[in-house]
Amino acid sequence: MDFRAHGHKKVLFPSLALLVALLLGGCDRSGPKRPDAEPRLSAPAKAEDNFDQLIDQLRANNNPEDVSRAYGEILKGGLSAFPALLLRLKDTQRAHLNLQGEYLIHNKDGSVDRGGPPLGGICFEILQYQIEGCWPKGYREHYLLTAENVERWLSAHPAKDLKALQISATDEAIVALKAKQEASPTEPYFKEAIRFLKERRAELNKTKK
């Protein structure tokens, strides 16, 4: 599958809040929650424009129930939803408040706009969750993927299934953390983070088809 899309700029956002946590369970954190379970890997084939329509339903002016349903459908779409999500990474429209709570945008003239988070930030966090899962809050600054590199990373990792991407991302995150550990050998934090990722890798390997 070709994941290439138009170039994008960095989108700043806080943490992902999943309404669909009501369906898939939660990951302990302050504020709204991520689903704890791994995303489903199989879903009926859907055209990319259908996922684009679902992304539109995440916007601020939509009914909360429709937002929750659309979010769940995007997650269930798995790999099939990735092209549409990538194309919307720099979308600055406001997403619904229920996805992340109030988000502040500071304008160049000094004014502040209040509302839902940028839709592009929501699209990135869906991609990140699908690939890297839900890490403990203290480790999240070491996520492998960012809004700036996710498109490039996916282009460099062609895969026929989501599980293969999850395994590749976990392996690369372990390598990156080991390099940080070597630079700070007395810091126990990295050892614990690496242990967490190795456990995740083992679980992924158990369920790999």
Short mmCIF file of C-alpha atoms in Angstrom, two decimals:
data_model
loop_
_atom_site.label_atom_id
_atom_site.label_comp_id
_atom_site.label_asym_id
_atom_site.label_seq_id
_atom_site.Cartn_x
_atom_site.Cartn_y
_atom_site.Cartn_z
CA MET A 1 0.00 0.00 0.00
CA ASP A 2 1.35 3.42 -0.95
CA PHE A 3 1.13 5.80 2.01
CA ARG A 4 2.63 8.82 0.28
CA ALA A 5 0.69 12.05 0.66
CA HIS A 6 1.29 15.76 0.34
CA GLY A 7 3.95 17.37 2.56
CA HIS A 8 2.89 18.62 5.95
CA LYS A 9 4.11 20.86 8.72
CA LYS A 10 4.30 20.08 12.41
CA VAL A 11 1.02 20.18 14.28
CA LEU A 12 1.20 20.88 17.98
CA PHE A 13 -1.28 19.12 20.22
CA PRO A 14 -1.56 17.84 23.76
CA SER A 15 -2.51 14.19 24.39
CA LEU A 16 -4.99 11.99 22.51
CA ALA A 17 -8.38 11.59 24.13
CA LEU A 18 -10.47 8.83 22.75
CA LEU A 19 -14.21 8.87 22.93
CA VAL A 20 -13.99 5.38 21.59
CA ALA A 21 -12.38 4.42 24.90
CA LEU A 22 -15.96 3.65 25.85
CA LEU A 23 -15.75 0.83 23.32
CA LEU A 24 -12.17 -0.37 23.67
CA GLY A 25 -11.20 0.28 27.29
CA GLY A 26 -8.89 2.91 28.79
CA CYS A 27 -5.24 3.67 29.42
CA ASP A 28 -4.61 5.39 32.76
CA ARG A 29 -3.63 9.03 32.31
CA SER A 30 -4.77 12.43 33.45
CA GLY A 31 -7.62 13.80 31.33
CA PRO A 32 -9.44 11.79 28.64
CA LYS A 33 -8.25 8.27 27.95
CA ARG A 34 -6.74 6.23 25.14
CA PRO A 35 -8.05 2.73 24.45
CA ASP A 36 -5.98 0.07 26.19
CA ALA A 37 -6.55 -2.75 23.74
CA GLU A 38 -4.59 -3.05 20.52
CA PRO A 39 -6.46 -1.80 17.44
CA ARG A 40 -8.32 -4.35 15.40
CA LEU A 41 -6.36 -5.51 12.40
CA SER A 42 -9.18 -6.51 10.10
CA ALA A 43 -12.05 -4.44 8.76
CA PRO A 44 -14.26 -4.43 5.70
CA ALA A 45 -12.56 -2.71 2.78
CA LYS A 46 -13.59 0.93 2.45
CA ALA A 47 -12.77 3.58 -0.12
CA GLU A 48 -10.38 6.31 1.00
CA ASP A 49 -13.04 8.95 0.50
CA ASN A 50 -15.25 7.15 3.04
CA PHE A 51 -12.55 7.57 5.68
CA ASP A 52 -12.18 11.20 4.64
CA GLN A 53 -15.87 11.65 5.35
CA LEU A 54 -15.44 9.99 8.73
CA ILE A 55 -12.60 12.39 9.54
CA ASP A 56 -14.92 15.28 8.65
CA GLN A 57 -17.35 13.97 11.23
CA LEU A 58 -14.73 14.59 13.96
CA ARG A 59 -15.10 18.34 13.49
CA ALA A 60 -16.23 20.68 16.25
CA ASN A 61 -19.71 21.36 14.92
CA ASN A 62 -20.85 17.75 14.88
CA ASN A 63 -22.97 15.82 17.35
CA PRO A 64 -20.86 14.10 20.06
CA GLU A 65 -22.47 10.73 19.31
CA ASP A 66 -21.57 11.08 15.62
CA VAL A 67 -18.01 12.04 16.59
CA SER A 68 -17.68 8.95 18.78
CA ARG A 69 -19.08 6.68 16.08
CA ALA A 70 -16.79 8.13 13.40
CA TYR A 71 -13.74 7.79 15.64
CA GLY A 72 -14.55 4.15 16.28
CA GLU A 73 -15.00 3.46 12.56
CA ILE A 74 -11.63 5.05 11.77
CA LEU A 75 -9.90 2.92 14.39
CA LYS A 76 -11.60 -0.24 13.17
CA GLY A 77 -10.49 0.60 9.64
CA GLY A 78 -6.90 -0.06 10.67
CA LEU A 79 -4.41 0.16 7.82
CA SER A 80 -7.13 1.06 5.31
CA ALA A 81 -7.66 4.42 7.01
CA PHE A 82 -3.99 5.47 6.88
CA PRO A 83 -3.97 7.20 3.45
CA ALA A 84 -6.88 9.45 4.40
CA LEU A 85 -5.34 10.24 7.80
CA LEU A 86 -2.00 11.15 6.20
CA LEU A 87 -3.67 13.52 3.78
CA ARG A 88 -5.27 15.41 6.66
CA LEU A 89 -2.20 15.82 8.90
CA LYS A 90 -1.99 19.57 8.39
CA ASP A 91 -5.74 20.19 8.59
CA THR A 92 -6.19 23.18 10.94
CA GLN A 93 -9.97 22.87 11.29
CA ARG A 94 -11.09 22.41 14.86
CA ALA A 95 -11.99 18.92 16.01
CA HIS A 96 -14.66 18.29 18.63
CA LEU A 97 -13.87 19.35 22.19
CA ASN A 98 -14.67 15.86 23.45
CA LEU A 99 -11.61 14.47 21.69
CA GLN A 100 -9.03 16.37 23.73
CA GLY A 101 -10.79 19.11 25.65
CA GLU A 102 -10.21 22.81 25.12
CA TYR A 103 -7.20 23.70 22.99
CA LEU A 104 -5.61 27.15 22.81
CA ILE A 105 -4.06 28.59 19.67
CA HIS A 106 -1.95 31.74 20.14
CA ASN A 107 -2.13 33.99 17.09
CA LYS A 108 0.62 36.27 15.83
CA ASP A 109 -1.36 39.35 16.86
CA GLY A 110 -1.37 38.17 20.47
CA SER A 111 -4.96 36.99 20.51
CA VAL A 112 -5.93 33.50 21.66
CA ASP A 113 -8.48 31.22 20.00
CA ARG A 114 -10.20 28.63 22.16
CA GLY A 115 -11.84 25.50 20.87
CA GLY A 116 -11.22 21.90 19.97
CA PRO A 117 -7.78 20.63 18.90
CA PRO A 118 -6.61 20.86 15.27
CA LEU A 119 -8.07 18.05 13.21
CA GLY A 120 -4.60 17.27 11.84
CA GLY A 121 -3.34 16.59 15.35
CA ILE A 122 -6.15 14.12 15.93
CA CYS A 123 -5.31 12.35 12.66
CA PHE A 124 -1.67 12.03 13.70
CA GLU A 125 -2.49 10.65 17.12
CA ILE A 126 -4.75 8.03 15.57
CA LEU A 127 -1.85 6.93 13.38
CA GLN A 128 0.53 6.95 16.34
CA TYR A 129 -1.81 4.93 18.53
CA GLN A 130 -2.48 2.38 15.80
CA ILE A 131 1.25 1.81 15.24
CA GLU A 132 2.85 2.38 18.66
CA GLY A 133 -0.03 1.67 21.00
CA CYS A 134 -0.56 3.33 24.37
CA TRP A 135 2.68 3.86 26.30
CA PRO A 136 2.81 4.79 29.99
CA LYS A 137 2.62 8.55 30.36
CA GLY A 138 6.20 8.89 31.60
CA TYR A 139 7.65 7.30 28.45
CA ARG A 140 5.65 9.13 25.80
CA GLU A 141 8.30 11.75 25.06
CA HIS A 142 10.26 8.86 23.50
CA TYR A 143 7.59 7.78 21.03
CA LEU A 144 9.25 6.96 17.73
CA LEU A 145 6.71 8.72 15.53
CA THR A 146 6.02 12.43 15.27
CA ALA A 147 3.74 14.51 13.08
CA GLU A 148 6.84 15.44 11.11
CA ASN A 149 8.21 11.96 10.42
CA VAL A 150 5.18 9.65 10.27
CA GLU A 151 4.62 9.96 6.52
CA ARG A 152 8.30 9.41 5.77
CA TRP A 153 8.45 6.46 8.18
CA LEU A 154 5.46 4.76 6.59
CA SER A 155 6.90 5.27 3.11
CA ALA A 156 10.07 3.53 4.28
CA HIS A 157 8.13 0.64 5.83
CA PRO A 158 5.78 -0.83 3.23
CA ALA A 159 3.71 -3.49 4.96
CA LYS A 160 0.71 -5.62 4.15
CA ASP A 161 -0.61 -5.65 7.71
CA LEU A 162 -0.69 -3.40 10.75
CA LYS A 163 1.04 -5.91 13.00
CA ALA A 164 4.20 -5.73 10.89
CA LEU A 165 4.28 -1.95 11.33
CA GLN A 166 3.75 -2.29 15.08
CA ILE A 167 6.67 -4.71 15.36
CA SER A 168 8.99 -2.53 13.26
CA ALA A 169 8.15 0.59 15.28
CA THR A 170 8.69 -1.21 18.59
CA ASP A 171 12.05 -2.61 17.47
CA GLU A 172 13.23 0.81 16.32
CA ALA A 173 12.05 2.48 19.51
CA ILE A 174 14.05 -0.05 21.55
CA VAL A 175 17.18 0.71 19.51
CA ALA A 176 16.67 4.45 19.97
CA LEU A 177 16.22 4.10 23.74
CA LYS A 178 19.29 1.88 24.03
CA ALA A 179 21.33 4.63 22.37
CA LYS A 180 20.00 7.12 24.94
CA GLN A 181 20.79 4.65 27.71
CA GLU A 182 24.39 4.36 26.52
CA ALA A 183 24.69 8.13 26.63
CA SER A 184 23.34 8.18 30.22
CA PRO A 185 24.31 4.77 31.69
CA THR A 186 23.47 5.72 35.30
CA GLU A 187 19.92 6.76 34.46
CA PRO A 188 17.52 3.92 35.49
CA TYR A 189 14.63 5.51 33.61
CA PHE A 190 15.79 4.18 30.23
CA LYS A 191 16.13 0.64 31.57
CA GLU A 192 12.48 0.65 32.64
CA ALA A 193 11.32 2.13 29.34
CA ILE A 194 13.25 -0.50 27.40
CA ARG A 195 11.76 -3.23 29.59
CA PHE A 196 8.27 -1.96 28.79
CA LEU A 197 8.96 -1.99 25.06
CA LYS A 198 10.49 -5.46 25.17
CA GLU A 199 7.33 -6.71 26.87
CA ARG A 200 5.25 -5.05 24.19
CA ARG A 201 7.42 -6.67 21.53
CA ALA A 202 6.94 -10.08 23.09
CA GLU A 203 3.17 -9.64 23.14
CA LEU A 204 3.16 -8.55 19.50
CA ASN A 205 5.21 -11.59 18.58
CA LYS A 206 2.75 -13.91 20.36
CA THR A 207 -0.17 -12.57 18.35
CA LYS A 208 1.64 -12.27 15.02
CA LYS A 209 -0.05 -14.29 12.31
#
